[in-house]
Tab-separated table of C-alpha atoms and ligand atoms in Angstrom:
chain	number	residue	atom	x	y	z
A	1	MET	CA	21.443	-12.608	-3.211
A	2	ASP	CA	19.445	-9.500	-4.177
A	3	ALA	CA	15.671	-9.487	-4.449
A	4	HIS	CA	15.764	-9.804	-8.269
A	5	GLU	CA	17.762	-13.032	-8.098
A	6	ALA	CA	15.661	-14.198	-5.199
A	7	THR	CA	12.273	-13.882	-6.931
A	8	ARG	CA	13.514	-15.631	-10.050
A	9	GLY	CA	14.938	-18.519	-8.046
A	10	SER	CA	12.928	-20.895	-5.974
A	11	ALA	CA	11.769	-19.810	-2.541
A	12	GLN	CA	11.218	-23.408	-1.533
A	13	MET	CA	14.105	-23.297	0.925
A	14	LEU	CA	12.234	-20.620	2.843
A	15	LEU	CA	9.153	-22.766	3.248
A	16	GLU	CA	8.580	-25.390	5.844
A	17	PRO	CA	7.521	-28.776	4.388
A	18	ASP	CA	4.126	-28.481	2.756
A	19	ASP	CA	1.973	-31.614	2.719
A	20	SER	CA	-1.038	-29.996	1.011
A	21	ALA	CA	-2.318	-31.338	-2.274
A	22	ALA	CA	-0.650	-29.997	-5.419
A	23	ASN	CA	-2.031	-26.739	-6.780
A	24	SER	CA	-4.931	-27.398	-9.065
A	25	ILE	CA	-6.433	-23.940	-9.419
A	26	GLY	CA	-5.596	-21.064	-11.698
A	27	SER	CA	-6.306	-17.433	-10.898
A	28	ARG	CA	-9.539	-17.087	-12.871
A	29	PRO	CA	-12.123	-16.929	-11.484
A	30	PHE	CA	-10.550	-16.203	-8.120
A	31	ASP	CA	-11.672	-18.708	-5.535
A	32	ARG	CA	-10.515	-17.309	-2.191
A	33	GLU	CA	-11.111	-20.497	-0.237
A	34	ARG	CA	-8.714	-22.394	-2.498
A	35	ALA	CA	-6.156	-19.602	-2.910
A	36	TRP	CA	-2.646	-20.163	-1.529
A	37	VAL	CA	-1.615	-18.118	1.492
A	38	TYR	CA	1.759	-18.067	3.286
A	39	PHE	CA	0.701	-18.835	6.841
A	40	ASN	CA	2.844	-19.953	9.793
A	41	GLY	CA	5.813	-20.911	7.632
A	42	GLN	CA	3.916	-22.808	4.936
A	43	LEU	CA	1.924	-22.202	1.800
A	44	ARG	CA	-1.582	-23.352	2.651
A	45	ARG	CA	-5.033	-23.042	1.194
A	46	TYR	CA	-6.945	-20.044	2.541
A	47	SER	CA	-9.556	-22.420	3.939
A	48	ASP	CA	-6.839	-24.265	5.898
A	49	CYS	CA	-5.648	-21.125	7.750
A	50	ARG	CA	-7.059	-20.778	11.265
A	51	LEU	CA	-6.889	-17.933	13.794
A	52	GLY	CA	-8.120	-18.367	17.339
A	53	PRO	CA	-10.873	-16.058	18.647
A	54	MET	CA	-8.502	-14.657	21.278
A	55	THR	CA	-5.702	-13.712	18.850
A	56	HIS	CA	-4.083	-10.640	20.422
A	57	ALA	CA	-3.953	-8.570	17.221
A	58	LEU	CA	-7.678	-9.006	16.649
A	59	HIS	CA	-8.499	-7.477	20.025
A	60	TYR	CA	-5.806	-4.837	20.401
A	61	GLY	CA	-4.761	-3.907	16.855
A	62	THR	CA	-1.221	-5.196	17.440
A	63	GLY	CA	-0.282	-5.940	13.847
A	64	CYS	CA	1.749	-4.352	11.041
A	65	PHE	CA	0.883	-4.717	7.401
A	66	GLU	CA	1.818	-3.710	3.899
A	67	GLY	CA	-0.057	-3.317	0.656
A	68	ILE	CA	1.999	-4.197	-2.422
A	69	ARG	CA	0.825	-4.349	-6.000
A	70	ALA	CA	1.966	-6.619	-8.767
A	71	TYR	CA	1.152	-5.567	-12.334
A	72	TRP	CA	0.502	-7.885	-15.234
A	73	ASN	CA	2.255	-6.995	-18.497
A	74	GLN	CA	0.376	-8.772	-21.271
A	75	THR	CA	2.991	-8.053	-23.963
A	76	ARG	CA	5.846	-9.488	-21.922
A	77	ASN	CA	3.663	-12.215	-20.398
A	78	GLN	CA	5.128	-11.176	-17.069
A	79	LEU	CA	3.911	-10.151	-13.631
A	80	TYR	CA	5.959	-7.427	-11.897
A	81	MET	CA	5.921	-6.708	-8.160
A	82	PHE	CA	6.288	-2.974	-7.726
A	83	ARG	CA	8.934	-1.760	-5.252
A	84	ALA	CA	8.493	-4.880	-3.127
A	85	GLU	CA	11.844	-4.345	-1.393
A	86	GLU	CA	10.822	-0.882	-0.212
A	87	HIS	CA	7.499	-2.230	1.054
A	88	TYR	CA	9.211	-4.997	3.038
A	89	ASP	CA	11.762	-2.516	4.396
A	90	ARG	CA	8.871	-0.350	5.585
A	91	LEU	CA	7.181	-3.383	7.115
A	92	ARG	CA	10.387	-4.027	9.057
A	93	GLN	CA	10.321	-0.415	10.292
A	94	SER	CA	6.719	-0.787	11.408
A	95	THR	CA	7.572	-4.000	13.269
A	96	ARG	CA	10.494	-2.304	15.037
A	97	ILE	CA	8.088	0.235	16.456
A	98	LEU	CA	5.806	-2.570	17.682
A	99	LYS	CA	8.753	-4.590	19.105
A	100	MET	CA	8.139	-7.401	16.661
A	101	ALA	CA	10.534	-9.416	14.504
A	102	LEU	CA	9.984	-10.533	10.920
A	103	PRO	CA	10.925	-14.184	10.292
A	104	LEU	CA	12.857	-13.445	7.055
A	105	ASP	CA	15.015	-10.720	5.525
A	106	THR	CA	13.810	-8.485	2.700
A	107	ALA	CA	15.290	-10.552	-0.155
A	108	GLN	CA	13.768	-13.706	1.321
A	109	LEU	CA	10.380	-12.013	1.713
A	110	CYS	CA	10.478	-10.908	-1.932
A	111	ALA	CA	11.393	-14.448	-2.978
A	112	LEU	CA	8.605	-15.913	-0.902
A	113	THR	CA	6.078	-13.469	-2.331
A	114	GLY	CA	7.160	-14.426	-5.857
A	115	GLU	CA	6.672	-18.088	-4.943
A	116	LEU	CA	3.203	-17.337	-3.565
A	117	LEU	CA	2.141	-15.478	-6.728
A	118	ARG	CA	3.460	-18.277	-8.936
A	119	ARG	CA	1.686	-20.912	-6.864
A	120	ASN	CA	-1.555	-18.979	-7.314
A	121	GLU	CA	-0.829	-18.740	-11.069
A	122	PHE	CA	-1.863	-15.089	-11.108
A	123	ARG	CA	-1.946	-13.551	-14.562
A	124	SER	CA	-3.634	-10.260	-13.764
A	125	ASP	CA	-2.969	-7.242	-11.542
A	126	VAL	CA	-2.623	-8.420	-7.955
A	127	TYR	CA	-2.741	-6.907	-4.480
A	128	ILE	CA	-0.425	-8.464	-1.882
A	129	ARG	CA	-1.078	-8.137	1.834
A	130	PRO	CA	1.744	-9.164	4.203
A	131	LEU	CA	0.742	-9.055	7.875
A	132	ALA	CA	2.926	-9.435	10.961
A	133	TYR	CA	0.843	-9.755	14.095
A	134	LYS	CA	0.822	-10.652	17.767
A	135	SER	CA	-0.641	-14.132	17.673
A	136	SER	CA	-0.732	-15.057	21.367
A	137	GLU	CA	-4.242	-15.895	22.499
A	138	GLU	CA	-4.395	-14.068	25.766
A	139	ILE	CA	-5.956	-11.096	27.473
A	140	GLY	CA	-3.785	-8.096	28.332
A	141	VAL	CA	-2.951	-5.056	26.247
A	142	ARG	CA	0.831	-4.755	25.777
A	143	LEU	CA	3.610	-5.388	23.259
A	144	HIS	CA	5.980	-7.518	25.345
A	145	ASN	CA	5.995	-11.266	26.068
A	146	LEU	CA	3.774	-12.172	23.129
A	147	GLU	CA	4.286	-14.491	20.152
A	148	ASP	CA	4.680	-12.965	16.674
A	149	ALA	CA	3.245	-14.548	13.539
A	150	PHE	CA	3.424	-13.646	9.869
A	151	LEU	CA	1.282	-14.258	6.808
A	152	ILE	CA	1.064	-13.131	3.187
A	153	TYR	CA	-2.225	-13.100	1.319
A	154	ALA	CA	-2.691	-12.049	-2.322
A	155	GLN	CA	-5.617	-11.649	-4.695
A	156	PRO	CA	-6.434	-10.170	-8.096
A	157	PHE	CA	-7.195	-6.470	-7.681
A	158	GLY	CA	-8.379	-3.578	-9.842
A	159	SER	CA	-9.075	0.036	-8.811
A	160	TYR	CA	-9.306	0.942	-5.142
A	161	ILE	CA	-11.116	4.239	-5.585
A	162	ASP	CA	-13.875	3.834	-8.132
A	163	ALA	CA	-13.979	7.336	-9.601
A	164	ALA	CA	-13.200	7.308	-13.315
A	165	ASN	CA	-13.940	11.019	-13.741
A	166	GLY	CA	-11.910	12.147	-10.770
A	167	THR	CA	-12.346	11.834	-7.031
A	168	ARG	CA	-14.664	13.987	-4.906
A	169	CYS	CA	-13.335	14.648	-1.408
A	170	MET	CA	-14.393	16.249	1.846
A	171	VAL	CA	-12.129	17.486	4.598
A	172	SER	CA	-12.797	15.055	7.412
A	173	SER	CA	-14.020	16.059	10.850
A	174	TRP	CA	-11.615	13.372	12.140
A	175	ARG	CA	-8.011	14.420	12.711
A	176	ARG	CA	-5.070	12.247	11.666
A	177	VAL	CA	-3.433	10.145	14.394
A	178	ASP	CA	-0.612	12.107	15.965
A	179	ASP	CA	2.797	10.445	16.114
A	180	ASN	CA	3.024	10.810	19.881
A	181	SER	CA	-0.332	9.065	20.334
A	182	ALA	CA	-0.060	6.316	17.732
A	183	PRO	CA	2.747	5.992	15.174
A	184	ALA	CA	1.652	7.762	11.996
A	185	ARG	CA	4.618	6.675	9.869
A	186	ALA	CA	4.035	2.973	10.511
A	187	LYS	CA	1.325	0.799	8.982
A	188	ILE	CA	-0.176	-0.527	12.181
A	189	THR	CA	-3.507	-2.319	12.005
A	190	GLY	CA	-4.970	-0.599	15.084
A	191	THR	CA	-4.321	2.924	13.811
A	192	TYR	CA	-6.382	2.241	10.688
A	193	ILE	CA	-9.525	2.893	12.720
A	194	ASN	CA	-8.588	6.536	12.099
A	195	SER	CA	-8.676	5.925	8.331
A	196	ALA	CA	-11.886	3.903	8.594
A	197	LEU	CA	-13.705	6.662	10.499
A	198	ALA	CA	-12.640	9.272	7.944
A	199	LYS	CA	-13.430	7.105	4.915
A	200	SER	CA	-16.921	6.149	6.085
A	201	GLU	CA	-17.755	9.712	7.086
A	202	ALA	CA	-16.864	10.781	3.529
A	203	TYR	CA	-18.878	7.914	2.040
A	204	ASP	CA	-21.911	8.654	4.233
A	205	ASN	CA	-21.798	12.266	3.060
A	206	GLY	CA	-21.764	11.291	-0.608
A	207	TYR	CA	-18.037	11.784	-1.248
A	208	ASP	CA	-15.490	9.298	-2.597
A	209	GLU	CA	-12.677	10.011	-0.181
A	210	ALA	CA	-11.627	11.970	2.913
A	211	ILE	CA	-8.784	14.456	3.307
A	212	VAL	CA	-7.530	14.356	6.873
A	213	LEU	CA	-5.931	17.266	8.751
A	214	GLY	CA	-3.499	16.950	11.652
A	215	GLN	CA	-4.111	18.274	15.177
A	216	ASP	CA	-2.458	21.562	14.132
A	217	GLY	CA	-4.850	21.938	11.190
A	218	HIS	CA	-2.320	21.207	8.450
A	219	VAL	CA	-3.265	18.832	5.656
A	220	CYS	CA	-1.900	15.313	6.186
A	221	GLU	CA	-3.282	12.959	3.558
A	222	GLY	CA	-6.270	10.949	2.368
A	223	SER	CA	-7.646	8.005	4.354
A	224	ALA	CA	-5.102	5.658	2.740
A	225	GLU	CA	-3.275	7.901	0.256
A	226	ASN	CA	-0.664	10.625	0.312
A	227	LEU	CA	-1.642	13.997	-1.080
A	228	PHE	CA	-0.091	16.353	-3.601
A	229	LEU	CA	-1.294	19.702	-4.761
A	230	ILE	CA	-0.059	21.666	-7.729
A	231	ARG	CA	0.034	25.469	-7.632
A	232	LYS	CA	1.538	27.397	-10.530
A	233	GLY	CA	3.452	24.360	-11.785
A	234	THR	CA	5.006	23.493	-8.410
A	235	LEU	CA	4.228	20.162	-6.780
A	236	ILE	CA	3.600	20.548	-3.046
A	237	THR	CA	3.228	17.746	-0.501
A	238	PRO	CA	3.212	17.625	3.315
A	239	PRO	CA	6.594	16.811	4.908
A	240	VAL	CA	7.290	13.530	6.729
A	241	TYR	CA	7.046	15.311	10.107
A	242	ASP	CA	3.389	16.190	9.502
A	243	ASN	CA	2.034	12.789	10.589
A	244	ILE	CA	1.900	11.246	7.139
A	245	LEU	CA	2.680	7.690	6.143
A	246	GLU	CA	6.005	7.842	4.307
A	247	GLY	CA	4.432	6.565	1.119
A	248	ILE	CA	6.275	4.641	-1.565
A	249	THR	CA	4.015	6.015	-4.306
A	250	ARG	CA	4.683	9.498	-2.909
A	251	ALA	CA	8.437	8.918	-3.277
A	252	THR	CA	7.896	7.584	-6.804
A	253	ILE	CA	5.848	10.623	-7.860
A	254	LEU	CA	8.381	13.042	-6.363
A	255	GLN	CA	11.128	11.367	-8.381
A	256	LEU	CA	9.111	11.341	-11.622
A	257	TRP	CA	8.218	15.003	-11.145
A	258	THR	CA	11.719	16.270	-10.493
A	259	GLU	CA	13.847	13.886	-12.597
A	260	ASP	CA	11.630	13.025	-15.544
A	261	LEU	CA	9.502	16.160	-15.870
A	262	GLY	CA	12.307	18.420	-14.573
A	263	LEU	CA	9.883	20.442	-12.436
A	264	THR	CA	10.025	21.815	-8.894
A	265	ALA	CA	8.650	19.916	-5.909
A	266	VAL	CA	8.387	21.246	-2.354
A	267	GLU	CA	7.726	19.370	0.882
A	268	ARG	CA	6.108	21.820	3.300
A	269	PRO	CA	3.072	22.126	5.578
A	270	ILE	CA	-0.169	22.786	3.678
A	271	ASP	CA	-3.104	24.864	4.972
A	272	ARG	CA	-6.686	23.728	4.444
A	273	THR	CA	-7.653	26.649	2.194
A	274	GLU	CA	-4.738	25.925	-0.136
A	275	LEU	CA	-6.740	22.847	-1.122
A	276	TYR	CA	-9.449	25.169	-2.428
A	277	LEU	CA	-6.971	27.286	-4.432
A	278	ALA	CA	-4.862	24.511	-5.957
A	279	ASP	CA	-4.780	24.080	-9.737
A	280	GLU	CA	-4.708	20.311	-9.223
A	281	VAL	CA	-4.883	17.912	-6.285
A	282	ILE	CA	-3.771	14.287	-6.544
A	283	LEU	CA	-4.103	11.445	-4.043
A	284	CYS	CA	-1.660	8.588	-4.457
A	285	GLY	CA	-0.947	5.231	-2.915
A	286	THR	CA	-0.400	1.597	-3.755
A	287	GLY	CA	-4.132	0.898	-3.697
A	288	ALA	CA	-5.376	4.213	-5.091
A	289	GLN	CA	-2.450	4.541	-7.549
A	290	LEU	CA	-2.969	8.087	-8.854
A	291	SER	CA	-6.378	9.558	-8.072
A	292	PRO	CA	-6.878	13.091	-9.360
A	293	VAL	CA	-9.250	15.082	-7.112
A	294	VAL	CA	-11.843	17.199	-8.937
A	295	GLU	CA	-13.877	18.530	-6.004
A	296	ILE	CA	-13.201	19.317	-2.335
A	297	ASP	CA	-15.940	20.424	0.094
A	298	THR	CA	-18.323	21.312	-2.798
A	299	ARG	CA	-15.642	23.486	-4.465
A	300	PRO	CA	-14.255	22.456	-7.861
A	301	VAL	CA	-10.496	21.853	-7.917
A	302	GLY	CA	-9.134	23.995	-10.772
A	303	GLU	CA	-11.595	23.577	-13.639
A	304	GLY	CA	-13.302	20.684	-11.839
A	305	VAL	CA	-11.896	18.107	-14.243
A	306	VAL	CA	-8.799	15.894	-14.266
A	307	GLY	CA	-5.901	18.293	-14.875
A	308	PRO	CA	-3.015	18.071	-17.382
A	309	PHE	CA	-0.298	17.292	-14.824
A	310	ALA	CA	-2.357	14.482	-13.304
A	311	LYS	CA	-2.891	13.007	-16.779
A	312	GLN	CA	0.818	13.223	-17.552
A	313	LEU	CA	1.801	11.604	-14.247
A	314	GLU	CA	-0.834	8.877	-14.615
A	315	GLY	CA	0.556	8.037	-18.070
A	316	LEU	CA	4.126	7.790	-16.786
A	317	TYR	CA	3.121	5.852	-13.676
A	318	SER	CA	1.121	3.212	-15.539
A	319	GLN	CA	4.062	2.558	-17.907
A	320	LEU	CA	6.532	2.518	-15.055
A	321	VAL	CA	4.727	-0.041	-12.864
A	322	ARG	CA	4.357	-2.476	-15.776
A	323	GLY	CA	8.111	-2.472	-16.358
A	324	GLU	CA	7.934	-0.327	-19.509
A	325	ILE	CA	10.431	2.353	-18.470
A	326	GLU	CA	13.984	1.028	-18.669
A	327	LYS	CA	15.326	3.494	-16.107
A	328	TYR	CA	12.898	2.220	-13.473
A	329	ARG	CA	12.924	-1.475	-14.399
A	330	GLU	CA	14.848	-2.254	-11.180
A	331	TRP	CA	11.714	-1.328	-9.203
A	332	CYS	CA	9.753	-4.067	-10.999
A	333	LEU	CA	10.524	-7.594	-9.774
A	334	PRO	CA	9.565	-10.228	-12.357
A	335	VAL	CA	7.549	-13.092	-10.888
A	336	TYR	CA	7.723	-15.581	-13.767
B	401	LIG	N1	-1.212	6.916	3.748
B	401	LIG	C1	-1.853	5.887	4.314
B	401	LIG	C2	-2.542	6.082	5.628
B	401	LIG	C3	-1.882	4.641	3.664
B	401	LIG	O1	-2.530	3.615	4.221
B	401	LIG	C4	-1.237	4.496	2.421
B	401	LIG	C5	-1.280	3.180	1.703
B	401	LIG	N2	-0.221	2.347	2.094
B	401	LIG	C6	-0.564	5.596	1.887
B	401	LIG	C7	-0.578	6.793	2.580
B	401	LIG	C8	0.206	5.479	0.608
B	401	LIG	O2	1.365	4.719	0.811
B	401	LIG	P1	2.016	3.822	-0.335
B	401	LIG	O3	2.195	4.693	-1.507
B	401	LIG	O4	3.321	3.381	0.232
B	401	LIG	O5	1.080	2.717	-0.605
């Protein structure tokens, strides 16, 4: 069974018996307390999910998560999960690093997520947050001899970075976590303190977003986005060995750029001052989608407005994620 078949079919067999009352809410307006969450093997109301104060992950950051989007296509009356299989594969990689096990395989997780979205009757763009975490309620920082738990939460979701006329960034004084200190290529809850420090520093200084350098001074990424710059028509992005998250949007953009636009892309280390000389800079991620950067450290990027390549990519990307490009339809899992 592949993930496409799985989401269309029922995921009931993956759920433990559910004795909650039948669903009586729609998705508008979103009432979080009554929303359905997959929690400890069942779909339950948000308000019926309980975590103990001593939950290990809460104290020590011992959790792995994903952020997946589903896009509503009004014309087709369909909700599409974007690259859900790749997100669950990455979640599995993160859990391997933390010596955790996921309760289901990727196709089953996609099926379950489809079931969750249907149960919530979402008919708008949605953000999906799977979380695998150490649930034992005990003191002692470690990875071994602890219980694992898993949940999936979802809610309607619009823009992550609210910057309609382009994003203004500062280079953060915080350096990106280094892979030999804390895994940079995994989405581990504890390491997001690095992102939080950078993001709030940028916010406190009047910027929209942070650009974070590695210990060696090379550009890594935004606080929760991968980074591209464009110089003389070439797309340049830091390589996977420069402490980046191996982003799924990054992979999508690289493919669009080379296959659909037929242009050159290079993965190589980027110096800080190249940011100031780029024709265009784009941040990208599941949450941020494509966020063109118009200013970095009080310097305009290019002409200081959203550039032509960013506009072209944004156009392609928004069609693609709503299942409008035949070639990429396999990345869009229909929910209904
Ligand atoms: N870097 C970090 C630190 C992130 O949190 C994210 C968001 N998941 C990204 C990059 C972009 O990754 P993706 O495109 O897979 O969402």
